[in-house]
C-alpha positions as a printed NumPy array, in Angstrom:
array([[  2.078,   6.189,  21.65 ],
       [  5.926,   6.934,  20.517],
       [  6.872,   9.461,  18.506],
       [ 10.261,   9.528,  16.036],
       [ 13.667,   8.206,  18.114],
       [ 15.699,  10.823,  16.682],
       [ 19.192,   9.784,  15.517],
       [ 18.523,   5.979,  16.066],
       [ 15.758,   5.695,  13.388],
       [ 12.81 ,   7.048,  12.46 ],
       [  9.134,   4.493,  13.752],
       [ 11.186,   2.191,  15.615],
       [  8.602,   0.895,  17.321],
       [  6.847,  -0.254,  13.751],
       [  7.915,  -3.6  ,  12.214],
       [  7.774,  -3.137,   8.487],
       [  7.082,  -6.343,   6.386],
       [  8.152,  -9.103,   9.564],
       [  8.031, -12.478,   9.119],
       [  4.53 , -13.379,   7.735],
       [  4.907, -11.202,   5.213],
       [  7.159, -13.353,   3.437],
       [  4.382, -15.874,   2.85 ],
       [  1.705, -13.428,   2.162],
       [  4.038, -11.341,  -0.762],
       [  3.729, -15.126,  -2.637],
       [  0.098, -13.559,  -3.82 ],
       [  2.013, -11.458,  -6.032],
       [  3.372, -14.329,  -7.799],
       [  1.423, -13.761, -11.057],
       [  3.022, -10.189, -11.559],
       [  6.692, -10.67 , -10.384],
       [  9.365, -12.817,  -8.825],
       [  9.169, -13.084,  -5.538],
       [ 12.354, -13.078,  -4.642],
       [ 12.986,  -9.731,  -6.194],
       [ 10.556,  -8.488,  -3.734],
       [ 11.977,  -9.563,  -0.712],
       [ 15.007,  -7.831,  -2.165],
       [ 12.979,  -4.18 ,  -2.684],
       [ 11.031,  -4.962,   0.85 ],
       [ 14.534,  -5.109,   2.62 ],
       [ 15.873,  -2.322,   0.909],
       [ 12.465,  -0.534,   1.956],
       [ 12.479,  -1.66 ,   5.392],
       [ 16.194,   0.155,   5.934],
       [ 14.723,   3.236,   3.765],
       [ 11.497,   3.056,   6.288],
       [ 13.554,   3.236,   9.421],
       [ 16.499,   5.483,   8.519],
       [ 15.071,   7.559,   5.68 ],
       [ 15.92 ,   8.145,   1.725],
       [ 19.58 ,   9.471,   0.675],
       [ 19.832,  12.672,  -1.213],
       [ 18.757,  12.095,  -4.955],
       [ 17.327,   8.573,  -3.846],
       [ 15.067,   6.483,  -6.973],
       [ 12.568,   4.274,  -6.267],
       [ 13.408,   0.528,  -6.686],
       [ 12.663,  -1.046, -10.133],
       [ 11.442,  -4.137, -11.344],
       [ 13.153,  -5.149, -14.304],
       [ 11.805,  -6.481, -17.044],
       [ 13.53 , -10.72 , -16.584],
       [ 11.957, -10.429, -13.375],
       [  8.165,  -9.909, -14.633],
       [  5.701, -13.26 , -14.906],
       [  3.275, -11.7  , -17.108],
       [  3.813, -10.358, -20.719],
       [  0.307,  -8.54 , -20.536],
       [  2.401,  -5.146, -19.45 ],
       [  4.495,  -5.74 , -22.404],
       [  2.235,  -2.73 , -24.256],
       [  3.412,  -0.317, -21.725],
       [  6.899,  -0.77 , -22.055],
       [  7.653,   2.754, -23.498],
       [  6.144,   4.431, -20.696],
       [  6.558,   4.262, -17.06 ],
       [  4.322,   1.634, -15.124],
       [  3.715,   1.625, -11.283],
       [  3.485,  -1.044,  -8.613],
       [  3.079,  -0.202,  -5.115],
       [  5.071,  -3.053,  -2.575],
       [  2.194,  -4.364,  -0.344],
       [  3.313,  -3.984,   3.239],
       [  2.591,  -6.083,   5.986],
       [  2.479,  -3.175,   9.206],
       [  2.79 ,  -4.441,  12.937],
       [  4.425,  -4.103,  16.054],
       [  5.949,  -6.418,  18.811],
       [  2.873,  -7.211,  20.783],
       [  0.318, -10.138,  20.22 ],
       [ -2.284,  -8.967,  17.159],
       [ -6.189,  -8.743,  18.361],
       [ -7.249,  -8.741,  14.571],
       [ -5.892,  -7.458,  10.801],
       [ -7.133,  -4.514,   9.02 ],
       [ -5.99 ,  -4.186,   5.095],
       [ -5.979,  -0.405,   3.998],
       [ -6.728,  -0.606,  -0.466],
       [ -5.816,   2.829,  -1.912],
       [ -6.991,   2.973,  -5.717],
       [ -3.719,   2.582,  -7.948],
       [ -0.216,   3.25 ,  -7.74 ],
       [ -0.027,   6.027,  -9.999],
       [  2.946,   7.198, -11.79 ],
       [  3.938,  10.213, -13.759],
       [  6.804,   9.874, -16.169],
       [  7.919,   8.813, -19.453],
       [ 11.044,   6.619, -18.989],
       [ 10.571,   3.363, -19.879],
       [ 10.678,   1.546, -16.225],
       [  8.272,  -0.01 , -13.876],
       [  8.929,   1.685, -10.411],
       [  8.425,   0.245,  -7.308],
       [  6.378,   2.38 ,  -3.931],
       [  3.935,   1.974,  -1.211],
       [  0.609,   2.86 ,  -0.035],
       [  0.547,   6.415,   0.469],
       [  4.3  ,   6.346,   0.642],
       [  4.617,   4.737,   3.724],
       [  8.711,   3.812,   3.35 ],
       [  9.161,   7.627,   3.227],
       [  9.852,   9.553,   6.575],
       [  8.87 ,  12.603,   4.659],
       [  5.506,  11.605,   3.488],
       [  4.858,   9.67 ,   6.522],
       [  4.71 ,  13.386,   8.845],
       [  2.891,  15.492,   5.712],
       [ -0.192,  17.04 ,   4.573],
       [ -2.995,  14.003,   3.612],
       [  0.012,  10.989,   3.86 ],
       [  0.773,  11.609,   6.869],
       [ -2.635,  11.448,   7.874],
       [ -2.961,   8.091,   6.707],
       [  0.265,   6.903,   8.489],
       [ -1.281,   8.143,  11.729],
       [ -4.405,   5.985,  11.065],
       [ -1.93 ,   3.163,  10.213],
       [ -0.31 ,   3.636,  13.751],
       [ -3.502,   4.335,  15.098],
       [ -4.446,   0.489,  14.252],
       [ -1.313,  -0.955,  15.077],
       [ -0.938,   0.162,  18.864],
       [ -4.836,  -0.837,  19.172],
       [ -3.749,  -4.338,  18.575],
       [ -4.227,  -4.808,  14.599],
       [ -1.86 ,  -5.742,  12.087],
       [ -2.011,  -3.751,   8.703],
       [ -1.84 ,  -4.959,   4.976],
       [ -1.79 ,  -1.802,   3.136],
       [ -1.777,  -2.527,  -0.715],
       [ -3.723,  -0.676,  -3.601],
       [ -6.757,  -2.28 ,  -4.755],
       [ -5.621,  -1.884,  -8.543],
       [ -2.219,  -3.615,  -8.781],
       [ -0.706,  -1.885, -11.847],
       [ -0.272,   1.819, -13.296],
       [  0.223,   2.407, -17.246],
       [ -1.859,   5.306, -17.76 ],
       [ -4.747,   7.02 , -17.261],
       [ -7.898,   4.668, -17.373],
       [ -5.185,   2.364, -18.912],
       [ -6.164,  -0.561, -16.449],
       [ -9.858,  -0.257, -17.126],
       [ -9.396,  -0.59 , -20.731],
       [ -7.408,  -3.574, -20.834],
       [ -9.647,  -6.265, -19.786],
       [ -6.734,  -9.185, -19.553],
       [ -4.64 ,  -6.956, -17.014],
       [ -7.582,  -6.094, -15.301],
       [ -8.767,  -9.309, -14.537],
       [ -5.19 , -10.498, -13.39 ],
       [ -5.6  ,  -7.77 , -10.911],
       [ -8.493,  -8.508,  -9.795],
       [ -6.913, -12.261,  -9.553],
       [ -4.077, -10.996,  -7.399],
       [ -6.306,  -8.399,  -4.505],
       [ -8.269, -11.813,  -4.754],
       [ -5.15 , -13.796,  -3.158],
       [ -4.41 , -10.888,  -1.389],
       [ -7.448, -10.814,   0.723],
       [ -8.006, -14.699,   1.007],
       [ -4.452, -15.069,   2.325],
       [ -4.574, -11.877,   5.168],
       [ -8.668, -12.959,   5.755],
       [ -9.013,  -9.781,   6.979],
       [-11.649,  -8.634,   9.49 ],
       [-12.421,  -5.266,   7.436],
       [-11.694,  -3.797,   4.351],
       [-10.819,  -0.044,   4.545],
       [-10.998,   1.247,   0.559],
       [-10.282,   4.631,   0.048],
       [-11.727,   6.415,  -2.872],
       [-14.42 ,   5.434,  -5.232],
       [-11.759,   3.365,  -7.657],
       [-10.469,   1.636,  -4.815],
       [-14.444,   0.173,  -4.092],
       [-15.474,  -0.554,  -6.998],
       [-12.09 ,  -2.976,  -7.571],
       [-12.424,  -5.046,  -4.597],
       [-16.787,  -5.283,  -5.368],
       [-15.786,  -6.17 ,  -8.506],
       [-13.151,  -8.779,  -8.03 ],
       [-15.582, -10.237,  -5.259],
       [-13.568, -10.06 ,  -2.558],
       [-15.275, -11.593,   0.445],
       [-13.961,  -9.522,   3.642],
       [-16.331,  -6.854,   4.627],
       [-15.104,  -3.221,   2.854],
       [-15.984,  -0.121,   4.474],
       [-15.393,   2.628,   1.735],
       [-14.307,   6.27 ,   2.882],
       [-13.996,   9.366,   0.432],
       [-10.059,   9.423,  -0.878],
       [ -8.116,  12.288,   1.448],
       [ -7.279,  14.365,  -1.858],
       [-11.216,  14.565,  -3.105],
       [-12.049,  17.684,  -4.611],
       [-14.738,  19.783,  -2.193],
       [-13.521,  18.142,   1.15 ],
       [-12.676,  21.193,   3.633],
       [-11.345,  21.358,   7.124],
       [ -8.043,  20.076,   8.48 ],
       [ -6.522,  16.047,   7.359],
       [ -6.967,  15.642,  11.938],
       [-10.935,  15.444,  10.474],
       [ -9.76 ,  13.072,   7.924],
       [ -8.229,  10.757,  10.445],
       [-11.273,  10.26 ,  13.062],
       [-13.631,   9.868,   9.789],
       [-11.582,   7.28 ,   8.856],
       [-10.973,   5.875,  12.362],
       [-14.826,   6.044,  12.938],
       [-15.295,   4.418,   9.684],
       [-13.34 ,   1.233,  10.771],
       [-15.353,   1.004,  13.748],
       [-13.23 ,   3.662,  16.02 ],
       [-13.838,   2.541,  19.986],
       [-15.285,  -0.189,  19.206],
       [-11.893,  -1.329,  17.586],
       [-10.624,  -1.461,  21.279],
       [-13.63 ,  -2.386,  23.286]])
């Protein structure tokens, strides 16, 4: 399995967001214009492959480009969306695998809605550190055993703490949205990660099986993030993934 390619890019052997996912992004339709996500995916595939400039900001969403006013509450704060990203490689796909982390959670004040990814999967930083690079290894892990990976968050939206859970409209429209999500991949597992992340996709009655693993940051877990990754490997259905 490759490594980095140095000065020519960083994965190159990854294709971020290809072809399908321009189809598959239309499930986002009831949060935001598409076409202003194929704008923040290209931008993110070039980030992905040839890393962030000094002093780089995260893409933004702005507020013309929204199709529901049910975030207009949460303008004064910061609000998070996580891009879902369509992860493969150039090789004929045995099956798909989509990866739900909980939320895209945000910390902040100004009054923006900031675009990231799963785990922070366009960053070359994250994607060789502590519990995100962990995950990126799974993701590769997947990908050069013949699966292609959505990786999205199982909550859509971030406006606060328990924010999401208290507002029953934007709830349900996220639940509406990992609904599309999952109908248009068809996945043939589920991988949630964390508690939050489990109990959205059971209760937007999503119909792919979900296997649910702890959340790599859970308080008590010991021993080395290399752990982390077989649990979660073994969890998917490790050698049998391959068999």
């Amino acid at each position: 399995m490759a490594e980095l390619i140095g000065a020519e890019g960083f994965d190159r052997d990854i294709l971020f967001n290809p072809s399908p996912w321009r189809e598959l992004i239309m499930t986002q339709n009831e949060l935001f214009d598409p076409a202003t996500l194929y704008d923040i995916s290209d931008r993110l595939r070039q980030e992905f492959h040839h890393g962030h400039m000094p002093n780089r900001k995260m893409p933004e969403i702005p507020r013309e480009n929204w199709h529901t006013d049910l975030l207009a509450p949460y303008l004064s704060k910061t609000i998070g969306y996580d891009l879902p990203c369509l992860i493969s490689a150039d090789r004929t796909a045995r099956g798909r695998i989509m990866l739900c982390a909980q939320d895209p959670k945000r910390d902040g004040d100004e009054p923006i809605l900031s675009v990231g990814t799963f785990f922070g999967i366009d960053s070359d930083y994250h994607r060789y550190r502590r519990h995100w690079g962990m995950i990126w290894q799974l993701i590769r892990r997947c990908v050069f055993s013949g699966y292609d990976i959505w990786a999205t968050d199982a909550v859509k939206l971030y406006a606060g703490r328990n924010v999401i859970r208290k507002d029953r409209a934007l709830r349900e429209l996220c639940f509406s949205v990992i609904r599309q999500e999952v109908e248009a991949f068809q996945p043939d597992r589920i991988l949630a990660i964390g508690n939050d992340a489990r109990d959205a996709l059971v209760a937007a009655g999503t119909q792919s099986p979900v296997v649910h693993v702890v959340h790599p940051t859970a308080r008590g877990l010991k021993g080395p993030f290399k752990d982390r990754l077989e649990l979660y490997w073994e969890a998917l259905g490790g050698n049998a993934l391959t068999a």
